[in-house]
Amino acid sequence: MEVLLLLLYGILLGYAVVKIKFIRRSRIRTMPLLFLFGLHVAAGFLHTLIAWYYYPEHGDIWMYFQFSSIQTYRLFNDFDLFWKFNSDWDSFSHNAVILIHVLLDPLSRNNLYINTLLFSFPVFLGAIALFRTFRHRFPDDPLAAFSVIVLPSILFWTSCIHREAVLYMLIGFLLYNIHRLLYNGFTWKRTIYSVVFFLLIVWIRTAAAILLLPAIFCWLFGERPRLRKSLALFGVIATISLLLTPNFQHLPATIARHQHEFLVLQGNSRLDLPALNGSWGSLFRILPIAIKNGFFEPLPGSGGQPIYLLFSLELLLIWGTVVFALVHNYRNRRNLGRLTKDSILNPFNWFCFLFAISGMLIIGVMIPFAGAIVRYRSIYLPFLLVPFLHSLRTLPLYQALNHRLYSYLSHRL
């Protein structure tokens, strides 16, 4: 019965993929579009199998699925107990993935693989939204835009039912709506959508929402000259207000508390990370190790699991691309007009840099496990890679790859 249900949902979702206008406007041809969705679903199934056989106690994926049965029972049979475990903000946010299973279980007859298939569809929509954003930003560079869908870390960590998948989907929708606001002008509809998606990001992971704010501010400041005075005034007032609040004074203690929650856990991929004591001094002292962990770990051969070697190689390729792009742009530094207008220094790229670098830095400060670092960092890697990758688009090999990709995958824009 479950196999038939899986096939039925697969056919229906495949039909939706090729018929929904939002997806069709990505200008990806039908067969490649179905292939990309199938690849996303297959990665989710593979991740679920790997978690069952290789993760301690089958990993968070199976744990959340198993807890969903308990939450479903409480919801319908003991609502007071259900409310007790979901009434405060921390619990409600922490149980977000479990609540997704609660919604999907009746449709799947409590089957994790069917849940994964159903969940893949809205996440794929979010990835398409991000693809369309990058495609409009870099119209002559389909390779850079497609990387936000097919980057191995993105495929592996956003294809299963986990926070990273929900977060990546919401970021995709948020950036798409902000891009449309900047591209087409202000509308209340887009503004409300943007606010809703940002609030959902706050619910899923507050730290990511906080990191998005200064990055979006720089993006808006760079692209809307008429608003710069207002934005600058707002930025000054907001910064002064933040510096004067008790929350900012307690920021090192808050980071130390969250770091301690990870330090007390046990795992096979533990990395060296000194404990914070809640002071600004200790926070600055661990920055070199935090940069090493958040930006470069796991190095090849570390992490304790064979699968981490694949993510190590992927990370090396990304940083190799970054270094090569920096050298390439340095050699072309005399052409400052093109460099400023259409390469690494435009406002949207600054958004990508700030979001990616700040995200990886805070991960390195708080998380002492290579496996967790790989998962948390996955959603930031496209924003690190794409601007530098795009800056190499004039190279003959890159142009040849772009031409082939455009011919095989994309409709004419």
GROMACS .gro file of C-alpha atoms in nm:
model
  413
    1MET     CA    1   0.000   0.000   0.000
    2GLU     CA    2   0.282   0.239   0.090
    3VAL     CA    3   0.457   0.174  -0.243
    4LEU     CA    4   0.140   0.253  -0.438
    5LEU     CA    5   0.086   0.567  -0.231
    6LEU     CA    6   0.447   0.671  -0.295
    7LEU     CA    7   0.402   0.624  -0.670
    8LEU     CA    8   0.071   0.812  -0.670
    9TYR     CA    9   0.215   1.111  -0.485
   10GLY     CA   10   0.523   1.103  -0.705
   11ILE     CA   11   0.312   1.122  -1.023
   12LEU     CA   12   0.093   1.401  -0.883
   13LEU     CA   13   0.389   1.607  -0.766
   14GLY     CA   14   0.573   1.551  -1.094
   15TYR     CA   15   0.267   1.680  -1.278
   16ALA     CA   16   0.254   1.982  -1.046
   17VAL     CA   17   0.622   2.055  -1.109
   18VAL     CA   18   0.567   2.090  -1.484
   19LYS     CA   19   0.235   2.277  -1.458
   20ILE     CA   20   0.276   2.534  -1.180
   21LYS     CA   21   0.348   2.872  -1.338
   22PHE     CA   22   0.594   2.978  -1.070
   23ILE     CA   23   0.815   2.680  -1.155
   24ARG     CA   24   0.764   2.708  -1.531
   25ARG     CA   25   0.881   3.069  -1.519
   26SER     CA   26   1.222   2.942  -1.416
   27ARG     CA   27   1.258   2.869  -1.792
   28ILE     CA   28   1.397   2.522  -1.722
   29ARG     CA   29   1.278   2.269  -1.975
   30THR     CA   30   1.032   1.998  -1.872
   31MET     CA   31   1.258   1.694  -1.862
   32PRO     CA   32   1.549   1.866  -1.684
   33LEU     CA   33   1.294   2.012  -1.441
   34LEU     CA   34   1.157   1.667  -1.361
   35PHE     CA   35   1.513   1.537  -1.333
   36LEU     CA   36   1.606   1.809  -1.083
   37PHE     CA   37   1.298   1.737  -0.872
   38GLY     CA   38   1.365   1.363  -0.891
   39LEU     CA   39   1.726   1.424  -0.792
   40HIS     CA   40   1.608   1.623  -0.492
   41VAL     CA   41   1.370   1.346  -0.385
   42ALA     CA   42   1.631   1.073  -0.444
   43ALA     CA   43   1.881   1.265  -0.230
   44GLY     CA   44   1.620   1.273   0.048
   45PHE     CA   45   1.569   0.897   0.027
   46LEU     CA   46   1.945   0.839   0.023
   47HIS     CA   47   1.994   1.066   0.322
   48THR     CA   48   1.724   0.878   0.513
   49LEU     CA   49   1.892   0.544   0.439
   50ILE     CA   50   2.237   0.673   0.534
   51ALA     CA   51   2.098   0.810   0.859
   52TRP     CA   52   1.942   0.473   0.943
   53TYR     CA   53   2.262   0.274   0.883
   54TYR     CA   54   2.540   0.512   0.982
   55TYR     CA   55   2.417   0.783   1.223
   56PRO     CA   56   2.416   0.718   1.598
   57GLU     CA   57   2.062   0.611   1.693
   58HIS     CA   58   1.969   0.677   1.326
   59GLY     CA   59   2.018   1.052   1.360
   60ASP     CA   60   1.779   1.341   1.410
   61ILE     CA   61   1.578   1.254   1.097
   62TRP     CA   62   1.442   0.930   1.239
   63MET     CA   63   1.418   1.072   1.592
   64TYR     CA   64   1.191   1.355   1.477
   65PHE     CA   65   0.978   1.110   1.282
   66GLN     CA   66   0.940   0.879   1.581
   67PHE     CA   67   0.855   1.169   1.815
   68SER     CA   68   0.587   1.286   1.572
   69SER     CA   69   0.374   0.981   1.659
   70ILE     CA   70   0.386   1.084   2.023
   71GLN     CA   71   0.296   1.443   1.941
   72THR     CA   72   0.011   1.331   1.715
   73TYR     CA   73  -0.132   1.115   1.993
   74ARG     CA   74  -0.108   1.405   2.238
   75LEU     CA   75  -0.268   1.644   1.991
   76PHE     CA   76  -0.582   1.435   1.953
   77ASN     CA   77  -0.597   1.259   2.290
   78ASP     CA   78  -0.425   1.481   2.547
   79PHE     CA   79  -0.418   1.837   2.418
   80ASP     CA   80  -0.314   1.979   2.757
   81LEU     CA   81   0.005   1.774   2.743
   82PHE     CA   82   0.058   1.871   2.377
   83TRP     CA   83   0.020   2.238   2.468
   84LYS     CA   84   0.259   2.199   2.761
   85PHE     CA   85   0.537   2.093   2.525
   86ASN     CA   86   0.461   2.357   2.258
   87SER     CA   87   0.331   2.662   2.445
   88ASP     CA   88   0.655   2.858   2.491
   89TRP     CA   89   0.863   2.997   2.204
   90ASP     CA   90   1.170   2.776   2.254
   91SER     CA   91   0.965   2.456   2.256
   92PHE     CA   92   0.749   2.565   1.964
   93SER     CA   93   1.060   2.649   1.760
   94HIS     CA   94   1.248   2.336   1.865
   95ASN     CA   95   0.954   2.113   1.771
   96ALA     CA   96   0.906   2.269   1.426
   97VAL     CA   97   1.031   1.963   1.238
   98ILE     CA   98   0.821   1.731   1.453
   99LEU     CA   99   0.512   1.941   1.381
  100ILE     CA  100   0.582   1.905   1.007
  101HIS     CA  101   0.569   1.528   1.051
  102VAL     CA  102   0.246   1.564   1.248
  103LEU     CA  103   0.092   1.737   0.944
  104LEU     CA  104   0.229   1.484   0.695
  105ASP     CA  105   0.173   1.157   0.884
  106PRO     CA  106  -0.202   1.133   0.808
  107LEU     CA  107  -0.126   1.176   0.436
  108SER     CA  108   0.153   0.919   0.433
  109ARG     CA  109   0.012   0.656   0.670
  110ASN     CA  110   0.310   0.725   0.897
  111ASN     CA  111   0.576   0.651   0.635
  112LEU     CA  112   0.896   0.856   0.652
  113TYR     CA  113   0.981   0.809   0.284
  114ILE     CA  114   0.641   0.938   0.174
  115ASN     CA  115   0.677   1.227   0.417
  116THR     CA  116   1.013   1.303   0.256
  117LEU     CA  117   0.856   1.303  -0.090
  118LEU     CA  118   0.572   1.535   0.014
  119PHE     CA  119   0.812   1.763   0.199
  120SER     CA  120   1.043   1.779  -0.102
  121PHE     CA  121   0.789   1.969  -0.307
  122PRO     CA  122   0.769   2.297  -0.107
  123VAL     CA  123   1.145   2.287  -0.049
  124PHE     CA  124   1.198   2.247  -0.423
  125LEU     CA  125   0.971   2.548  -0.475
  126GLY     CA  126   1.193   2.750  -0.241
  127ALA     CA  127   1.504   2.636  -0.429
  128ILE     CA  128   1.340   2.740  -0.756
  129ALA     CA  129   1.262   3.081  -0.602
  130LEU     CA  130   1.630   3.119  -0.513
  131PHE     CA  131   1.731   2.996  -0.858
  132ARG     CA  132   1.506   3.254  -1.023
  133THR     CA  133   1.656   3.527  -0.805
  134PHE     CA  134   2.011   3.436  -0.904
  135ARG     CA  135   1.907   3.384  -1.266
  136HIS     CA  136   1.773   3.740  -1.281
  137ARG     CA  137   2.077   3.876  -1.101
  138PHE     CA  138   2.318   3.690  -1.330
  139PRO     CA  139   2.124   3.654  -1.660
  140ASP     CA  140   2.430   3.546  -1.859
  141ASP     CA  141   2.539   3.279  -1.609
  142PRO     CA  142   2.308   2.974  -1.573
  143LEU     CA  143   2.591   2.770  -1.417
  144ALA     CA  144   2.606   3.001  -1.114
  145ALA     CA  145   2.227   2.998  -1.077
  146PHE     CA  146   2.196   2.618  -1.105
  147SER     CA  147   2.453   2.571  -0.830
  148VAL     CA  148   2.196   2.684  -0.572
  149ILE     CA  149   1.996   2.370  -0.659
  150VAL     CA  150   2.260   2.104  -0.734
  151LEU     CA  151   2.544   2.189  -0.494
  152PRO     CA  152   2.605   1.855  -0.312
  153SER     CA  153   2.568   2.002   0.038
  154ILE     CA  154   2.239   2.163  -0.061
  155LEU     CA  155   2.109   1.843  -0.216
  156PHE     CA  156   2.206   1.628   0.080
  157TRP     CA  157   2.104   1.852   0.370
  158THR     CA  158   1.791   2.018   0.231
  159SER     CA  159   1.635   1.707   0.079
  160CYS     CA  160   1.541   1.546   0.410
  161ILE     CA  161   1.293   1.673   0.668
  162HIS     CA  162   1.521   1.895   0.872
  163ARG     CA  163   1.556   2.258   0.978
  164GLU     CA  164   1.812   2.332   0.706
  165ALA     CA  165   1.560   2.236   0.440
  166VAL     CA  166   1.288   2.459   0.587
  167LEU     CA  167   1.534   2.743   0.636
  168TYR     CA  168   1.670   2.720   0.281
  169MET     CA  169   1.316   2.719   0.142
  170LEU     CA  170   1.218   3.029   0.344
  171ILE     CA  171   1.537   3.214   0.251
  172GLY     CA  172   1.465   3.138  -0.115
  173PHE     CA  173   1.114   3.284  -0.093
  174LEU     CA  174   1.232   3.584   0.112
  175LEU     CA  175   1.510   3.680  -0.129
  176TYR     CA  176   1.285   3.629  -0.429
  177ASN     CA  177   1.030   3.873  -0.289
  178ILE     CA  178   1.292   4.129  -0.189
  179HIS     CA  179   1.445   4.102  -0.537
  180ARG     CA  180   1.102   4.162  -0.691
  181LEU     CA  181   1.046   4.463  -0.468
  182LEU     CA  182   1.373   4.611  -0.590
  183TYR     CA  183   1.322   4.508  -0.949
  184ASN     CA  184   0.953   4.593  -1.000
  185GLY     CA  185   0.897   4.856  -0.732
  186PHE     CA  186   0.714   4.861  -0.402
  187THR     CA  187   0.391   4.664  -0.357
  188TRP     CA  188   0.211   4.581  -0.036
  189LYS     CA  189   0.171   4.219  -0.146
  190ARG     CA  190   0.543   4.161  -0.186
  191THR     CA  191   0.617   4.351   0.134
  192ILE     CA  192   0.375   4.141   0.337
  193TYR     CA  193   0.516   3.821   0.184
  194SER     CA  194   0.869   3.932   0.276
  195VAL     CA  195   0.770   4.006   0.636
  196VAL     CA  196   0.589   3.673   0.671
  197PHE     CA  197   0.882   3.474   0.536
  198PHE     CA  198   1.124   3.662   0.760
  199LEU     CA  199   0.909   3.590   1.068
  200LEU     CA  200   0.901   3.222   0.972
  201ILE     CA  201   1.281   3.228   0.955
  202VAL     CA  202   1.282   3.377   1.305
  203TRP     CA  203   1.069   3.081   1.415
  204ILE     CA  204   1.288   2.818   1.250
  205ARG     CA  205   1.627   2.966   1.345
  206THR     CA  206   1.646   3.305   1.510
  207ALA     CA  207   2.023   3.335   1.463
  208ALA     CA  208   1.989   3.309   1.085
  209ALA     CA  209   1.722   3.581   1.087
  210ILE     CA  210   1.951   3.809   1.287
  211LEU     CA  211   2.235   3.750   1.040
  212LEU     CA  212   2.006   3.828   0.748
  213LEU     CA  213   1.921   4.176   0.874
  214PRO     CA  214   2.257   4.354   0.824
  215ALA     CA  215   2.313   4.168   0.496
  216ILE     CA  216   1.973   4.277   0.359
  217PHE     CA  217   2.038   4.631   0.486
  218CYS     CA  218   2.362   4.651   0.284
  219TRP     CA  219   2.184   4.515  -0.022
  220LEU     CA  220   1.908   4.775   0.000
  221PHE     CA  221   2.154   5.053   0.079
  222GLY     CA  222   2.361   4.971  -0.229
  223GLU     CA  223   2.072   4.936  -0.474
  224ARG     CA  224   1.844   5.219  -0.368
  225PRO     CA  225   2.039   5.549  -0.375
  226ARG     CA  226   1.721   5.748  -0.308
  227LEU     CA  227   1.671   5.565   0.020
  228ARG     CA  228   2.029   5.588   0.141
  229LYS     CA  229   1.974   5.886   0.371
  230SER     CA  230   1.672   5.721   0.531
  231LEU     CA  231   1.849   5.386   0.554
  232ALA     CA  232   2.162   5.545   0.700
  233LEU     CA  233   1.956   5.727   0.964
  234PHE     CA  234   1.767   5.409   1.045
  235GLY     CA  235   2.094   5.215   1.064
  236VAL     CA  236   2.253   5.464   1.304
  237ILE     CA  237   1.947   5.471   1.530
  238ALA     CA  238   1.914   5.092   1.524
  239THR     CA  239   2.284   5.041   1.598
  240ILE     CA  240   2.287   5.287   1.889
  241SER     CA  241   1.968   5.135   2.029
  242LEU     CA  242   2.118   4.788   2.002
  243LEU     CA  243   2.441   4.890   2.174
  244LEU     CA  244   2.245   5.039   2.464
  245THR     CA  245   2.018   4.741   2.520
  246PRO     CA  246   2.092   4.488   2.794
  247ASN     CA  247   2.066   4.210   2.534
  248PHE     CA  248   2.377   4.338   2.357
  249GLN     CA  249   2.568   4.359   2.683
  250HIS     CA  250   2.470   3.999   2.755
  251LEU     CA  251   2.550   3.882   2.401
  252PRO     CA  252   2.876   3.701   2.492
  253ALA     CA  253   2.695   3.521   2.775
  254THR     CA  254   2.413   3.421   2.538
  255ILE     CA  255   2.659   3.284   2.282
  256ALA     CA  256   2.847   3.103   2.560
  257ARG     CA  257   2.522   2.944   2.680
  258HIS     CA  258   2.438   2.817   2.333
  259GLN     CA  259   2.794   2.692   2.287
  260HIS     CA  260   2.770   2.504   2.617
  261GLU     CA  261   2.458   2.325   2.490
  262PHE     CA  262   2.674   2.177   2.213
  263LEU     CA  263   2.985   2.118   2.426
  264VAL     CA  264   2.801   1.885   2.668
  265LEU     CA  265   2.688   1.661   2.381
  266GLN     CA  266   2.878   1.349   2.280
  267GLY     CA  267   2.984   1.273   1.924
  268ASN     CA  268   3.252   1.102   1.716
  269SER     CA  269   3.343   1.411   1.514
  270ARG     CA  270   3.437   1.643   1.800
  271LEU     CA  271   3.680   1.923   1.715
  272ASP     CA  272   3.896   2.139   1.939
  273LEU     CA  273   3.690   2.437   2.057
  274PRO     CA  274   3.769   2.620   2.384
  275ALA     CA  275   3.473   2.694   2.606
  276LEU     CA  276   3.355   3.055   2.632
  277ASN     CA  277   3.323   3.213   2.973
  278GLY     CA  278   3.064   3.475   2.878
  279SER     CA  279   3.306   3.765   2.827
  280TRP     CA  280   3.397   3.960   2.516
  281GLY     CA  281   3.761   3.866   2.572
  282SER     CA  282   3.697   3.492   2.552
  283LEU     CA  283   3.487   3.546   2.240
  284PHE     CA  284   3.772   3.725   2.061
  285ARG     CA  285   4.031   3.472   2.183
  286ILE     CA  286   3.861   3.176   2.016
  287LEU     CA  287   3.811   3.354   1.681
  288PRO     CA  288   4.113   3.185   1.511
  289ILE     CA  289   3.983   2.839   1.603
  290ALA     CA  290   3.626   2.942   1.521
  291ILE     CA  291   3.736   3.058   1.174
  292LYS     CA  292   3.925   2.732   1.117
  293ASN     CA  293   3.628   2.519   1.225
  294GLY     CA  294   3.349   2.717   1.067
  295PHE     CA  295   3.525   2.792   0.739
  296PHE     CA  296   3.745   2.488   0.672
  297GLU     CA  297   3.646   2.185   0.883
  298PRO     CA  298   3.623   1.898   0.832
  299LEU     CA  299   3.960   1.880   0.661
  300PRO     CA  300   4.020   1.569   0.448
  301GLY     CA  301   4.063   1.271   0.678
  302SER     CA  302   3.897   1.429   0.982
  303GLY     CA  303   3.542   1.400   1.110
  304GLY     CA  304   3.528   1.028   1.184
  305GLN     CA  305   3.286   0.931   0.902
  306PRO     CA  306   3.376   0.840   0.540
  307ILE     CA  307   3.096   1.062   0.408
  308TYR     CA  308   3.266   1.369   0.555
  309LEU     CA  309   3.548   1.323   0.301
  310LEU     CA  310   3.301   1.414   0.022
  311PHE     CA  311   3.202   1.735   0.200
  312SER     CA  312   3.571   1.810   0.265
  313LEU     CA  313   3.645   1.783  -0.106
  314GLU     CA  314   3.344   1.997  -0.191
  315LEU     CA  315   3.461   2.263   0.055
  316LEU     CA  316   3.812   2.257  -0.090
  317LEU     CA  317   3.668   2.311  -0.439
  318ILE     CA  318   3.459   2.602  -0.316
  319TRP     CA  319   3.751   2.772  -0.143
  320GLY     CA  320   3.970   2.696  -0.444
  321THR     CA  321   3.714   2.873  -0.663
  322VAL     CA  322   3.712   3.170  -0.423
  323VAL     CA  323   4.092   3.200  -0.425
  324PHE     CA  324   4.113   3.159  -0.801
  325ALA     CA  325   3.842   3.422  -0.853
  326LEU     CA  326   4.020   3.667  -0.623
  327VAL     CA  327   4.347   3.618  -0.814
  328HIS     CA  328   4.164   3.651  -1.146
  329ASN     CA  329   3.993   3.973  -1.038
  330TYR     CA  330   4.316   4.112  -0.897
  331ARG     CA  331   4.484   4.063  -1.231
  332ASN     CA  332   4.195   4.251  -1.394
  333ARG     CA  333   4.188   4.523  -1.128
  334ARG     CA  334   4.257   4.798  -1.382
  335ASN     CA  335   3.914   4.746  -1.534
  336LEU     CA  336   3.742   4.896  -1.228
  337GLY     CA  337   3.426   4.990  -1.416
  338ARG     CA  338   3.337   4.630  -1.497
  339LEU     CA  339   3.465   4.510  -1.161
  340THR     CA  340   3.237   4.745  -0.969
  341LYS     CA  341   2.931   4.717  -1.190
  342ASP     CA  342   2.908   4.350  -1.271
  343SER     CA  343   3.139   4.142  -1.058
  344ILE     CA  344   3.231   4.088  -0.698
  345LEU     CA  345   3.160   4.438  -0.566
  346ASN     CA  346   2.790   4.484  -0.646
  347PRO     CA  347   2.533   4.522  -0.361
  348PHE     CA  348   2.369   4.181  -0.405
  349ASN     CA  349   2.708   4.012  -0.382
  350TRP     CA  350   2.780   4.204  -0.063
  351PHE     CA  351   2.459   4.060   0.077
  352CYS     CA  352   2.582   3.712  -0.014
  353PHE     CA  353   2.926   3.769   0.142
  354LEU     CA  354   2.796   3.910   0.469
  355PHE     CA  355   2.535   3.643   0.514
  356ALA     CA  356   2.772   3.356   0.430
  357ILE     CA  357   3.074   3.476   0.628
  358SER     CA  358   2.878   3.574   0.940
  359GLY     CA  359   2.686   3.246   0.930
  360MET     CA  360   2.997   3.031   0.905
  361LEU     CA  361   3.171   3.235   1.175
  362ILE     CA  362   2.893   3.193   1.432
  363ILE     CA  363   2.882   2.821   1.350
  364GLY     CA  364   3.254   2.797   1.419
  365VAL     CA  365   3.214   2.981   1.750
  366MET     CA  366   2.939   2.757   1.887
  367ILE     CA  367   2.963   2.409   1.733
  368PRO     CA  368   3.244   2.163   1.819
  369PHE     CA  369   3.136   1.875   1.591
  370ALA     CA  370   3.242   1.837   1.228
  371GLY     CA  371   2.916   1.662   1.136
  372ALA     CA  372   2.699   1.937   1.279
  373ILE     CA  373   2.919   2.205   1.119
  374VAL     CA  374   2.874   2.045   0.776
  375ARG     CA  375   2.496   2.044   0.818
  376TYR     CA  376   2.457   2.394   0.963
  377ARG     CA  377   2.700   2.544   0.712
  378SER     CA  378   2.536   2.387   0.406
  379ILE     CA  379   2.281   2.666   0.351
  380TYR     CA  380   2.554   2.933   0.352
  381LEU     CA  381   2.782   2.772   0.091
  382PRO     CA  382   2.584   2.880  -0.220
  383PHE     CA  383   2.601   3.242  -0.106
  384LEU     CA  384   2.978   3.211  -0.067
  385LEU     CA  385   3.033   3.032  -0.397
  386VAL     CA  386   2.799   3.198  -0.650
  387PRO     CA  387   2.940   3.556  -0.656
  388PHE     CA  388   3.296   3.430  -0.704
  389LEU     CA  389   3.187   3.169  -0.954
  390HIS     CA  390   3.006   3.436  -1.153
  391SER     CA  391   3.316   3.655  -1.162
  392LEU     CA  392   3.488   3.381  -1.368
  393ARG     CA  393   3.223   3.372  -1.640
  394THR     CA  394   3.452   3.536  -1.901
  395LEU     CA  395   3.693   3.241  -1.898
  396PRO     CA  396   3.666   3.030  -2.217
  397LEU     CA  397   3.603   2.700  -2.034
  398TYR     CA  398   3.337   2.861  -1.817
  399GLN     CA  399   3.169   3.012  -2.122
  400ALA     CA  400   3.166   2.671  -2.293
  401LEU     CA  401   3.004   2.512  -1.986
  402ASN     CA  402   2.748   2.789  -1.968
  403HIS     CA  403   2.665   2.751  -2.336
  404ARG     CA  404   2.607   2.376  -2.301
  405LEU     CA  405   2.404   2.418  -1.985
  406TYR     CA  406   2.191   2.687  -2.145
  407SER     CA  407   2.133   2.473  -2.455
  408TYR     CA  408   2.034   2.155  -2.269
  409LEU     CA  409   1.845   2.287  -1.968
  410SER     CA  410   1.702   2.632  -2.032
  411HIS     CA  411   1.438   2.786  -2.252
  412ARG     CA  412   1.538   3.110  -2.419
  413LEU     CA  413   1.490   3.405  -2.184
   0.00000   0.00000   0.00000
